[in-house]
DNA sequence: CGGCTTTTTGAAAACCCTCAATCCATGTGG
DNA sequence: CCACATGGATTGAGGGTTTTCAAAAAGCCG
């Protein structure tokens, strides 16, 4: 269970298949292209661990295709999903000495890996890069605050609505409110601080009243964005 | 309600009284003494706002004495307390352009204020300082992750236990499990994602079975630390 | 097609919240 | 200095939302 991160290098890509949620890789953000020279590309299979909880944090990572979750596992089986990472997202950089969370692929994915030492050496010389990294940490902090609000204040329907709108916003704009969930109901539940049953029931209720459409469990269509937004409207500060 | 932060400067200290929870100010952490040259000391009264939500974030702050809370207020009255700050704690630096949270004094307090521009200018030249600020942001992120775990996974007794142990650990070591709560039950409730009634009931239950002592509502004594720790033992990863 | 996992659905229970009344501490004014 | 008013804290009863336990349905994979 608590084994070391097992990482498939590029040449282990036997039977690798293109990810469901594939998106064209966004161009590296300003300053980030520096990193591409020191990157290793990892091919990870569905459900495969990229790094495990409490392992030394000596790499930064970036999703190139597919998707990734970061999770914390507790002694009694309770689980918390910290984030879902989509193509372009950096992760693993928020750790101090060791990773607080494990990172696992939601589906067959390509992940770029950057040696931490090398990144920090580059950051010493590039103001742009160091500022970018700092901005990323701050952005992550802001995201964490949003999650705290969700977990601390919101009801189940509000959490689900927030989640659906977020996923919709992160999908390619061309999708028009249609997207596919790469994660299981358990992942969603552990992300939102609910049980799988509550997630399922709430989604069903939204489907019943026509707010969303659900096909094959994972194909979501937002039919009434207004309704979802009004569900969480009371929360806007 | 949403007025600008009103700040009492030193000379407005009429009727200022030494804070209940006063602690000797810890010596500035390495690199931080640089900041003291550009500091302004604010005298803030109990319940006074230091800065308000959505105000431009052009200062960093540090608690010198007393205590401070950071809060987010929602449209329908729901409230979230993000953190309780004690002497030595820096705050306000996690903001991007504007503050996500308001900062308010829990009691009459002294707060050091550093102009953001000046701090960043200093950070440009002092590797020590810039690394310190980055480390602080990372520490804050780690704290946020702990809160997410609390809000997402824990029951009410677990949240209260965690809170009490945290407050005890942050009190001066000489206190021996005795400390005073500067914040109201509402603050605690909004911090833990509970209601004041649940906070009150849970504290009473702990008092009844001898785990803690409560005097005059705010004076807490941890009588059975082991019991509190075992309440949250199942959560250790 | 058949076995498996995941998801959905149902019924009952638990937990926490809401509403309401009382208690207590604090501060004020006589 | 005491009586009283005020606001926060506690306590109680009842209800609602979410969880738990259990079973059926649906999707997935060989």
Short mmCIF file of C-alpha atoms (C1' of nucleotides) in Angstrom, two decimals:
data_model
loop_
_atom_site.label_atom_id
_atom_site.label_comp_id
_atom_site.label_asym_id
_atom_site.label_seq_id
_atom_site.Cartn_x
_atom_site.Cartn_y
_atom_site.Cartn_z
CA UNK A 1 0.00 0.00 0.00
CA UNK A 2 2.58 2.53 1.04
CA UNK A 3 5.12 1.43 -1.53
CA UNK A 4 7.46 3.76 -3.30
CA UNK A 5 6.13 5.61 -6.32
CA UNK A 6 6.38 3.35 -9.28
CA UNK A 7 6.98 5.25 -12.41
CA UNK A 8 6.71 4.01 -15.94
CA UNK A 9 9.26 5.56 -18.20
CA UNK A 10 8.54 6.25 -21.82
CA UNK A 11 9.68 2.89 -23.15
CA UNK A 12 7.23 1.02 -20.90
CA UNK A 13 4.36 2.43 -22.86
CA UNK A 14 3.09 -0.94 -24.02
CA UNK A 15 -0.68 -0.87 -24.28
CA UNK A 16 -0.84 2.79 -23.47
CA UNK A 17 -3.95 4.36 -24.89
CA UNK A 18 -4.87 7.90 -25.57
CA UNK A 19 -6.70 9.44 -22.61
CA UNK A 20 -10.43 9.93 -22.70
CA UNK A 21 -10.28 13.53 -21.65
CA UNK A 22 -7.48 14.38 -24.04
CA UNK A 23 -6.97 18.05 -24.65
CA UNK A 24 -4.45 19.72 -26.81
CA UNK A 25 -1.54 20.64 -24.57
CA UNK A 26 -1.62 24.34 -23.89
CA UNK A 27 1.53 26.24 -24.76
CA UNK A 28 3.88 26.59 -21.77
CA UNK A 29 3.16 29.71 -19.75
CA UNK A 30 5.73 32.49 -19.85
CA UNK A 31 8.94 31.43 -18.17
CA UNK A 32 7.94 27.83 -18.18
CA UNK A 33 9.50 27.02 -21.51
CA UNK A 34 12.83 27.23 -19.70
CA UNK A 35 11.79 24.11 -17.86
CA UNK A 36 11.17 22.03 -20.93
CA UNK A 37 14.90 21.52 -21.42
CA UNK A 38 15.21 19.65 -18.14
CA UNK A 39 12.00 17.68 -18.42
CA UNK A 40 11.58 13.93 -18.47
CA UNK A 41 8.33 12.65 -19.88
CA UNK A 42 6.62 9.93 -17.89
CA UNK A 43 3.99 7.65 -19.32
CA UNK A 44 1.64 6.64 -16.56
CA UNK A 45 -1.21 4.19 -16.76
CA UNK A 46 -4.65 4.55 -15.27
CA UNK A 47 -4.63 4.35 -11.44
CA UNK A 48 -0.84 4.32 -11.40
CA UNK A 49 0.96 6.21 -8.66
CA UNK A 50 3.23 9.04 -9.79
CA UNK A 51 4.61 9.66 -6.32
CA UNK A 52 3.42 8.48 -2.96
CA UNK A 53 2.54 10.19 0.25
CA UNK A 54 5.54 11.08 2.45
CA UNK A 55 8.03 10.39 -0.31
CA UNK A 56 10.85 12.94 -0.67
CA UNK A 57 9.74 15.80 -2.88
CA UNK A 58 12.56 16.11 -5.34
CA UNK A 59 10.63 16.69 -8.52
CA UNK A 60 8.09 19.08 -9.90
CA UNK A 61 5.49 17.73 -12.30
CA UNK A 62 3.22 18.96 -15.04
CA UNK A 63 0.31 17.22 -16.72
CA UNK A 64 0.84 17.02 -20.48
CA UNK A 65 -2.18 14.89 -21.33
CA UNK A 66 -4.72 12.93 -19.35
CA UNK A 67 -5.44 13.82 -15.73
CA UNK A 68 -4.14 13.30 -12.23
CA UNK A 69 -5.49 13.38 -8.69
CA UNK A 70 -3.63 14.19 -5.48
CA UNK A 71 -4.86 12.26 -2.46
CA UNK A 72 -4.19 11.82 1.23
CA UNK A 73 -5.01 8.50 2.83
CA UNK A 74 -5.78 8.27 6.54
CA UNK A 75 -5.22 5.47 9.00
CA UNK A 76 -8.86 4.42 9.21
CA UNK A 77 -9.47 4.46 5.46
CA UNK A 78 -10.85 7.97 5.19
CA UNK A 79 -9.49 9.66 2.14
CA UNK A 80 -9.19 13.20 0.93
CA UNK A 81 -8.71 14.20 -2.68
CA UNK A 82 -6.88 17.49 -2.73
CA UNK A 83 -7.09 18.37 -6.40
CA UNK A 84 -7.76 17.15 -9.92
CA UNK A 85 -5.03 18.19 -12.33
CA UNK A 86 -5.67 18.67 -16.03
CA UNK A 87 -3.28 19.23 -18.95
CA UNK A 88 -1.08 22.23 -18.30
CA UNK A 89 -1.40 22.05 -14.51
CA UNK A 90 1.75 21.97 -12.43
CA UNK A 91 1.81 19.88 -9.27
CA UNK A 92 4.11 18.54 -6.60
CA UNK A 93 5.78 21.92 -6.10
CA UNK A 94 3.88 22.83 -2.97
CA UNK A 95 5.70 20.25 -0.88
CA UNK A 96 8.39 21.18 1.60
CA UNK A 97 10.66 18.18 2.13
CA UNK A 98 8.17 15.41 1.48
CA UNK A 99 4.89 15.16 -0.37
CA UNK A 100 1.79 15.65 1.78
CA UNK A 101 -0.23 13.86 -0.84
CA UNK A 102 0.18 11.03 -3.26
CA UNK A 103 -0.34 11.73 -6.96
CA UNK A 104 -2.14 9.15 -9.07
CA UNK A 105 -3.17 9.12 -12.70
CA UNK A 106 -6.91 9.15 -13.31
CA UNK A 107 -6.33 7.74 -16.76
CA UNK A 108 -3.45 6.91 -19.06
CA UNK A 109 -1.49 10.14 -19.06
CA UNK A 110 1.71 11.89 -20.03
CA UNK A 111 3.42 13.76 -17.23
CA UNK A 112 6.49 15.97 -17.46
CA UNK A 113 8.89 15.71 -14.53
CA UNK A 114 11.44 18.38 -13.61
CA UNK A 115 14.23 17.81 -11.06
CA UNK A 116 13.61 20.12 -8.16
CA UNK A 117 17.27 21.13 -7.79
CA UNK A 118 17.50 22.07 -11.42
CA UNK A 119 14.31 24.10 -11.29
CA UNK A 120 15.50 25.97 -8.25
CA UNK A 121 18.86 26.61 -9.85
CA UNK A 122 17.08 28.05 -12.88
CA UNK A 123 14.84 30.11 -10.63
CA UNK A 124 17.90 31.64 -9.01
CA UNK A 125 18.89 33.09 -12.36
CA UNK A 126 15.50 33.77 -13.89
CA UNK A 127 13.40 36.35 -12.09
CA UNK A 128 10.56 35.46 -14.41
CA UNK A 129 10.62 31.82 -13.41
CA UNK A 130 10.94 32.44 -9.67
CA UNK A 131 8.09 34.91 -9.78
CA UNK A 132 6.04 32.41 -11.73
CA UNK A 133 6.65 29.73 -9.13
CA UNK A 134 5.74 32.12 -6.36
CA UNK A 135 2.59 33.13 -8.21
CA UNK A 136 1.70 29.47 -8.63
CA UNK A 137 2.06 28.84 -4.92
CA UNK A 138 -0.14 31.83 -4.22
CA UNK A 139 -2.71 30.65 -6.73
CA UNK A 140 -2.70 27.24 -5.08
CA UNK A 141 -3.27 28.95 -1.74
CA UNK A 142 -6.23 30.79 -3.17
CA UNK A 143 -7.64 27.54 -4.51
CA UNK A 144 -7.17 26.03 -1.07
CA UNK A 145 -9.18 28.89 0.41
CA UNK A 146 -11.97 28.22 -2.05
CA UNK A 147 -11.99 24.57 -1.06
CA UNK A 148 -12.06 25.52 2.61
CA UNK A 149 -15.13 27.59 1.89
CA UNK A 150 -16.73 24.70 0.06
CA UNK A 151 -15.94 22.17 2.78
CA UNK A 152 -16.74 24.50 5.64
CA UNK A 153 -19.88 26.26 4.47
CA UNK A 154 -21.58 24.53 1.56
CA UNK A 155 -24.42 22.01 1.42
CA UNK A 156 -24.21 18.93 -0.79
CA UNK A 157 -26.09 20.47 -3.75
CA UNK A 158 -23.90 23.57 -3.52
CA UNK A 159 -20.75 21.48 -3.54
CA UNK A 160 -21.88 19.44 -6.53
CA UNK A 161 -22.88 22.57 -8.44
CA UNK A 162 -19.55 24.19 -7.71
CA UNK A 163 -17.75 21.08 -8.84
CA UNK A 164 -19.70 20.78 -12.09
CA UNK A 165 -19.20 24.43 -12.96
CA UNK A 166 -15.50 24.19 -12.21
CA UNK A 167 -15.05 21.13 -14.38
CA UNK A 168 -17.04 22.76 -17.13
CA UNK A 169 -14.90 25.90 -16.96
CA UNK A 170 -11.72 23.86 -17.15
CA UNK A 171 -12.88 21.86 -20.16
CA UNK A 172 -12.00 23.19 -23.60
CA UNK A 173 -14.25 26.16 -24.43
CA UNK A 174 -15.43 24.37 -27.55
CA UNK A 175 -17.16 21.78 -25.38
CA UNK A 176 -20.16 24.02 -24.72
CA UNK A 177 -20.99 22.64 -21.31
CA UNK A 178 -20.25 19.07 -22.30
CA UNK A 179 -17.39 17.20 -20.66
CA UNK A 180 -16.39 13.81 -19.33
CA UNK A 181 -15.54 12.94 -15.79
CA UNK A 182 -12.28 11.02 -15.65
CA UNK A 183 -12.66 10.40 -11.93
CA UNK A 184 -14.88 7.94 -10.12
CA UNK A 185 -17.77 8.86 -7.82
CA UNK A 186 -15.53 7.95 -4.92
CA UNK A 187 -12.95 10.48 -6.10
CA UNK A 188 -15.62 13.15 -6.40
CA UNK A 189 -16.99 12.28 -2.97
CA UNK A 190 -13.57 12.43 -1.33
CA UNK A 191 -12.89 15.70 -3.14
CA UNK A 192 -16.11 17.31 -1.93
CA UNK A 193 -16.22 15.85 1.56
CA UNK A 194 -19.34 13.77 0.85
CA UNK A 195 -20.16 10.08 0.42
CA UNK A 196 -20.52 8.40 -2.96
CA UNK A 197 -24.21 7.87 -2.26
CA UNK A 198 -24.80 11.57 -1.68
CA UNK A 199 -22.86 12.45 -4.82
CA UNK A 200 -24.89 9.98 -6.82
CA UNK A 201 -28.21 11.12 -5.37
CA UNK A 202 -27.46 14.80 -5.92
CA UNK A 203 -26.37 14.21 -9.51
CA UNK A 204 -29.51 12.19 -10.14
CA UNK A 205 -31.67 14.97 -8.70
CA UNK A 206 -30.02 17.47 -11.04
CA UNK A 207 -30.56 15.14 -13.96
CA UNK A 208 -34.21 14.62 -13.04
CA UNK A 209 -35.04 18.32 -13.03
CA UNK A 210 -33.23 18.84 -16.32
CA UNK A 211 -30.36 20.94 -15.01
CA UNK A 212 -27.79 18.49 -16.34
CA UNK A 213 -27.65 15.47 -18.57
CA UNK A 214 -25.71 12.32 -17.70
CA UNK A 215 -24.78 9.63 -20.20
CA UNK A 216 -22.82 6.49 -19.46
CA UNK A 217 -22.08 7.80 -15.95
CA UNK A 218 -19.22 9.99 -17.06
CA UNK A 219 -20.56 12.11 -19.89
CA UNK A 220 -21.95 15.30 -18.38
CA UNK A 221 -23.87 18.01 -20.16
CA UNK A 222 -24.78 21.23 -18.41
CA UNK A 223 -28.23 22.09 -19.70
CA UNK A 224 -29.11 24.92 -17.33
CA UNK A 225 -26.00 26.73 -16.23
CA UNK A 226 -28.10 29.46 -14.68
CA UNK A 227 -29.73 26.98 -12.32
CA UNK A 228 -26.36 25.69 -11.15
CA UNK A 229 -25.07 29.19 -10.59
CA UNK A 230 -28.13 30.29 -8.67
CA UNK A 231 -27.64 27.28 -6.40
CA UNK A 232 -24.40 28.78 -5.23
CA UNK A 233 -25.33 32.41 -5.74
CA UNK A 234 -25.87 33.03 -2.04
CA UNK A 235 -22.22 32.30 -1.48
CA UNK A 236 -20.68 35.07 -3.52
CA UNK A 237 -19.12 37.39 -0.95
CA UNK B 1 -20.50 47.36 6.76
CA UNK B 2 -18.01 47.13 3.94
CA UNK B 3 -16.20 50.33 4.91
CA UNK B 4 -12.51 50.80 4.41
CA UNK B 5 -10.22 49.42 7.04
CA UNK B 6 -10.04 51.94 9.82
CA UNK B 7 -6.69 51.88 11.47
CA UNK B 8 -5.75 53.43 14.75
CA UNK B 9 -2.24 54.77 14.72
CA UNK B 10 -0.09 54.69 17.79
CA UNK B 11 -1.23 58.02 19.21
CA UNK B 12 -4.88 56.94 19.20
CA UNK B 13 -4.15 54.45 21.90
CA UNK B 14 -6.49 56.01 24.43
CA UNK B 15 -7.93 53.34 26.69
CA UNK B 16 -5.86 50.66 25.12
CA UNK B 17 -5.38 47.81 27.52
CA UNK B 18 -2.90 44.99 27.58
CA UNK B 19 -4.30 41.94 25.81
CA UNK B 20 -5.61 38.98 27.77
CA UNK B 21 -3.58 36.47 25.85
CA UNK B 22 -0.41 38.52 25.94
CA UNK B 23 2.73 36.62 25.14
CA UNK B 24 6.23 37.89 25.05
CA UNK B 25 6.99 38.75 21.45
CA UNK B 26 9.19 36.05 19.95
CA UNK B 27 12.41 37.28 18.40
CA UNK B 28 12.09 37.93 14.67
CA UNK B 29 12.83 34.87 12.60
CA UNK B 30 16.02 34.88 10.53
CA UNK B 31 15.79 37.42 7.74
CA UNK B 32 12.81 39.09 9.27
CA UNK B 33 14.78 41.63 11.29
CA UNK B 34 15.42 43.34 7.97
CA UNK B 35 11.75 44.16 7.92
CA UNK B 36 11.67 45.92 11.25
CA UNK B 37 13.25 49.01 9.73
CA UNK B 38 10.28 49.59 7.47
CA UNK B 39 7.59 48.68 9.98
CA UNK B 40 4.79 50.85 11.26
CA UNK B 41 3.22 49.77 14.51
CA UNK B 42 -0.57 49.83 14.60
CA UNK B 43 -2.57 49.84 17.78
CA UNK B 44 -5.86 48.11 17.14
CA UNK B 45 -8.74 47.76 19.53
CA UNK B 46 -10.85 44.69 20.13
CA UNK B 47 -13.08 43.83 17.12
CA UNK B 48 -11.44 46.53 15.03
CA UNK B 49 -10.78 45.83 11.37
CA UNK B 50 -7.15 45.87 10.25
CA UNK B 51 -8.02 45.51 6.60
CA UNK B 52 -11.23 44.57 4.90
CA UNK B 53 -12.19 41.96 2.38
CA UNK B 54 -11.42 42.91 -1.24
CA UNK B 55 -9.25 45.85 -0.24
CA UNK B 56 -5.99 46.26 -2.18
CA UNK B 57 -3.27 44.19 -0.60
CA UNK B 58 -0.44 46.63 -0.28
CA UNK B 59 0.87 45.74 3.15
CA UNK B 60 2.17 42.73 4.99
CA UNK B 61 1.36 42.43 8.68
CA UNK B 62 2.72 40.74 11.77
CA UNK B 63 1.11 40.28 15.15
CA UNK B 64 3.27 41.78 17.90
CA UNK B 65 0.88 41.27 20.78
CA UNK B 66 -2.74 40.24 21.13
CA UNK B 67 -4.41 38.17 18.44
CA UNK B 68 -6.12 38.51 15.09
CA UNK B 69 -8.61 36.56 12.99
CA UNK B 70 -8.95 36.49 9.21
CA UNK B 71 -12.53 36.08 8.01
CA UNK B 72 -14.56 35.85 4.83
CA UNK B 73 -18.15 37.02 4.88
CA UNK B 74 -20.68 35.64 2.40
CA UNK B 75 -23.76 37.21 0.87
CA UNK B 76 -26.23 35.28 3.01
CA UNK B 77 -24.42 35.83 6.28
CA UNK B 78 -22.45 32.64 6.33
CA UNK B 79 -18.97 33.29 7.58
CA UNK B 80 -15.66 31.51 7.42
CA UNK B 81 -12.76 32.14 9.76
CA UNK B 82 -9.59 31.30 7.91
CA UNK B 83 -7.05 31.56 10.71
CA UNK B 84 -6.29 32.81 14.18
CA UNK B 85 -3.02 34.70 14.32
CA UNK B 86 -0.93 34.92 17.49
CA UNK B 87 2.14 37.01 18.34
CA UNK B 88 4.89 36.43 15.81
CA UNK B 89 2.54 35.32 13.04
CA UNK B 90 2.75 37.03 9.67
CA UNK B 91 -0.42 37.59 7.71
CA UNK B 92 -1.79 39.42 4.71
CA UNK B 93 1.07 38.24 2.48
CA UNK B 94 -0.86 35.47 0.76
CA UNK B 95 -3.02 37.90 -1.18
CA UNK B 96 -2.53 38.52 -4.86
CA UNK B 97 -3.93 41.96 -5.71
CA UNK B 98 -6.65 42.19 -3.09
CA UNK B 99 -7.26 40.52 0.24
CA UNK B 100 -9.50 37.45 0.09
CA UNK B 101 -10.23 37.88 3.76
CA UNK B 102 -10.71 40.66 6.22
CA UNK B 103 -8.41 40.82 9.25
CA UNK B 104 -9.88 41.81 12.60
CA UNK B 105 -8.37 42.06 16.06
CA UNK B 106 -9.68 39.55 18.57
CA UNK B 107 -8.54 41.82 21.37
CA UNK B 108 -6.57 45.00 21.84
CA UNK B 109 -3.42 44.27 19.89
CA UNK B 110 -0.21 45.64 18.44
CA UNK B 111 0.35 44.88 14.79
CA UNK B 112 3.41 45.65 12.70
CA UNK B 113 2.69 46.75 9.15
CA UNK B 114 5.20 46.55 6.28
CA UNK B 115 4.66 48.22 2.90
CA UNK B 116 4.41 45.51 0.31
CA UNK B 117 6.54 47.32 -2.25
CA UNK B 118 9.34 47.82 0.25
CA UNK B 119 9.25 44.20 1.33
CA UNK B 120 9.44 43.02 -2.22
CA UNK B 121 12.27 45.39 -2.97
CA UNK B 122 14.15 44.01 0.01
CA UNK B 123 13.36 40.48 -1.10
CA UNK B 124 14.92 41.22 -4.48
CA UNK B 125 18.23 41.85 -2.76
CA UNK B 126 18.03 39.41 0.13
CA UNK B 127 17.92 35.79 -0.88
CA UNK B 128 17.32 34.94 2.76
CA UNK B 129 14.22 37.11 2.92
CA UNK B 130 12.75 35.94 -0.37
CA UNK B 131 13.27 32.34 0.62
CA UNK B 132 11.66 33.06 3.96
CA UNK B 133 8.60 34.54 2.29
CA UNK B 134 8.36 31.59 -0.05
CA UNK B 135 8.69 29.21 2.89
CA UNK B 136 5.94 31.09 4.68
CA UNK B 137 3.62 30.76 1.71
CA UNK B 138 4.35 27.05 1.57
CA UNK B 139 3.75 26.68 5.30
CA UNK B 140 0.45 28.47 4.87
CA UNK B 141 -0.44 26.08 2.09
CA UNK B 142 0.33 23.15 4.36
CA UNK B 143 -1.87 24.66 7.06
CA UNK B 144 -4.62 25.06 4.48
CA UNK B 145 -4.30 21.38 3.62
CA UNK B 146 -4.67 20.48 7.28
CA UNK B 147 -7.82 22.61 7.48
CA UNK B 148 -9.19 20.96 4.36
CA UNK B 149 -8.69 17.61 6.05
CA UNK B 150 -10.44 18.87 9.16
CA UNK B 151 -13.37 20.36 7.24
CA UNK B 152 -13.66 17.52 4.77
CA UNK B 153 -13.17 14.45 6.94
CA UNK B 154 -13.57 15.16 10.64
CA UNK B 155 -16.54 14.84 12.99
CA UNK B 156 -17.39 17.59 15.46
CA UNK B 157 -15.53 16.03 18.43
CA UNK B 158 -12.49 15.50 16.22
CA UNK B 159 -12.55 19.11 15.07
CA UNK B 160 -12.85 20.44 18.61
CA UNK B 161 -10.04 18.19 19.83
CA UNK B 162 -7.81 19.28 16.99
CA UNK B 163 -8.56 22.90 17.73
CA UNK B 164 -7.86 22.58 21.46
CA UNK B 165 -4.58 20.76 20.90
CA UNK B 166 -3.52 23.35 18.34
CA UNK B 167 -4.29 26.24 20.64
CA UNK B 168 -2.50 24.49 23.47
CA UNK B 169 0.57 23.90 21.31
CA UNK B 170 0.65 27.54 20.27
CA UNK B 171 0.38 28.82 23.84
CA UNK B 172 3.61 29.49 25.71
CA UNK B 173 5.16 26.18 26.79
CA UNK B 174 5.06 27.34 30.41
CA UNK B 175 1.26 27.24 30.31
CA UNK B 176 1.15 23.48 30.86
CA UNK B 177 -2.06 22.89 28.97
CA UNK B 178 -3.71 26.02 30.30
CA UNK B 179 -4.66 28.84 27.95
CA UNK B 180 -7.33 31.41 27.28
CA UNK B 181 -9.51 31.65 24.22
CA UNK B 182 -9.50 35.17 22.86
CA UNK B 183 -12.14 34.31 20.26
CA UNK B 184 -15.87 33.89 20.71
CA UNK B 185 -17.76 30.63 20.23
CA UNK B 186 -19.00 32.04 16.93
CA UNK B 187 -15.41 32.51 15.78
CA UNK B 188 -14.55 28.95 16.77
CA UNK B 189 -17.67 27.64 15.04
CA UNK B 190 -16.93 29.52 11.82
CA UNK B 191 -13.33 28.33 12.01
CA UNK B 192 -14.30 24.67 12.39
CA UNK B 193 -17.31 24.64 10.06
CA UNK B 194 -19.76 24.00 12.90
CA UNK B 195 -22.48 25.96 14.72
CA UNK B 196 -21.95 27.68 18.05
CA UNK B 197 -24.36 25.24 19.66
CA UNK B 198 -22.37 22.24 18.50
CA UNK B 199 -19.14 23.86 19.67
CA UNK B 200 -20.69 24.57 23.05
CA UNK B 201 -22.16 21.10 23.42
CA UNK B 202 -18.94 19.37 22.44
CA UNK B 203 -16.88 21.48 24.84
CA UNK B 204 -19.37 20.75 27.61
CA UNK B 205 -19.18 17.02 26.91
CA UNK B 206 -15.39 17.17 27.17
CA UNK B 207 -15.67 19.08 30.43
CA UNK B 208 -18.18 16.59 31.83
CA UNK B 209 -15.94 13.58 31.28
CA UNK B 210 -12.96 15.38 32.75
CA UNK B 211 -10.92 15.70 29.57
CA UNK B 212 -10.75 19.48 29.87
CA UNK B 213 -11.61 22.16 32.38
CA UNK B 214 -13.43 25.37 31.48
CA UNK B 215 -13.55 28.43 33.70
CA UNK B 216 -15.27 31.69 32.90
CA UNK B 217 -15.95 30.45 29.34
CA UNK B 218 -12.52 31.31 28.07
CA UNK B 219 -10.05 29.71 30.46
CA UNK B 220 -9.27 26.24 29.17
CA UNK B 221 -7.23 23.58 30.88
CA UNK B 222 -6.34 20.37 29.13
CA UNK B 223 -6.55 17.70 31.80
CA UNK B 224 -6.25 14.59 29.63
CA UNK B 225 -4.21 15.31 26.56
CA UNK B 226 -4.06 11.63 25.75
CA UNK B 227 -7.85 11.47 25.46
CA UNK B 228 -7.90 14.39 23.03
CA UNK B 229 -5.15 12.86 20.94
CA UNK B 230 -6.83 9.47 20.80
CA UNK B 231 -9.97 11.20 19.55
CA UNK B 232 -8.08 12.19 16.43
CA UNK B 233 -5.69 9.27 16.39
CA UNK B 234 -7.51 7.49 13.60
CA UNK B 235 -6.70 10.39 11.33
CA UNK B 236 -2.93 10.22 11.40
CA UNK B 237 -1.99 9.13 7.88
"C1'" DC C 1 -22.09 -14.17 -22.19
"C1'" DG C 2 -20.69 -14.24 -17.15
"C1'" DG C 3 -18.24 -12.39 -13.40
"C1'" DC C 4 -16.69 -8.30 -11.56
"C1'" DT C 5 -16.70 -3.55 -10.04
"C1'" DT C 6 -18.98 0.68 -9.84
"C1'" DT C 7 -23.07 3.18 -9.45
"C1'" DT C 8 -27.68 3.79 -8.23
"C1'" DT C 9 -31.55 3.36 -5.26
"C1'" DG C 10 -34.01 2.51 -0.82
"C1'" DA C 11 -34.83 2.52 4.18
"C1'" DA C 12 -33.26 3.57 8.58
"C1'" DA C 13 -30.25 5.88 11.68
"C1'" DA C 14 -26.86 9.26 13.10
"C1'" DC C 15 -25.18 13.51 13.33
"C1'" DC C 16 -25.47 18.11 13.31
"C1'" DC C 17 -28.43 22.09 12.74
"C1'" DT C 18 -32.37 25.11 13.79
"C1'" DC C 19 -35.31 27.24 16.85
"C1'" DA C 20 -36.26 28.67 21.40
"C1'" DA C 21 -35.64 29.40 26.20
"C1'" DT C 22 -32.58 29.93 30.00
"C1'" DC C 23 -28.33 30.96 32.07
"C1'" DC C 24 -24.31 33.57 32.90
"C1'" DA C 25 -20.85 37.29 32.50
"C1'" DT C 26 -20.06 41.86 31.66
"C1'" DG C 27 -20.91 46.63 31.74
"C1'" DT C 28 -23.99 50.51 32.87
"C1'" DG C 29 -26.51 53.67 35.54
"C1'" DG C 30 -28.67 54.79 39.66
"C1'" DC D 1 -22.24 48.94 45.56
"C1'" DC D 2 -26.11 46.88 43.74
"C1'" DA D 3 -29.87 46.31 40.34
"C1'" DC D 4 -30.64 45.92 35.93
"C1'" DA D 5 -29.92 45.57 31.00
"C1'" DT D 6 -27.35 43.46 27.36
"C1'" DG D 7 -25.18 40.13 24.64
"C1'" DG D 8 -22.90 35.86 24.47
"C1'" DA D 9 -23.08 31.02 25.98
"C1'" DT D 10 -25.46 27.00 27.32
"C1'" DT D 11 -29.09 23.72 27.26
"C1'" DG D 12 -33.24 21.37 25.39
"C1'" DA D 13 -36.42 19.59 21.88
"C1'" DG D 14 -37.33 18.66 17.33
"C1'" DG D 15 -36.31 18.35 12.46
"C1'" DG D 16 -33.42 18.08 8.28
"C1'" DT D 17 -29.57 16.64 5.79
"C1'" DT D 18 -26.28 13.48 5.17
"C1'" DT D 19 -24.55 9.04 6.33
"C1'" DT D 20 -24.85 4.13 6.95
"C1'" DC D 21 -26.25 -0.27 5.73
"C1'" DA D 22 -28.11 -3.14 2.27
"C1'" DA D 23 -29.60 -4.59 -2.16
"C1'" DA D 24 -30.46 -4.00 -7.02
"C1'" DA D 25 -28.96 -2.14 -11.44
"C1'" DA D 26 -25.69 -0.80 -14.80
"C1'" DG D 27 -21.41 -0.70 -16.96
"C1'" DC D 28 -16.88 -2.98 -17.90
"C1'" DC D 29 -13.73 -6.69 -19.00
"C1'" DG D 30 -12.32 -10.77 -19.97
#
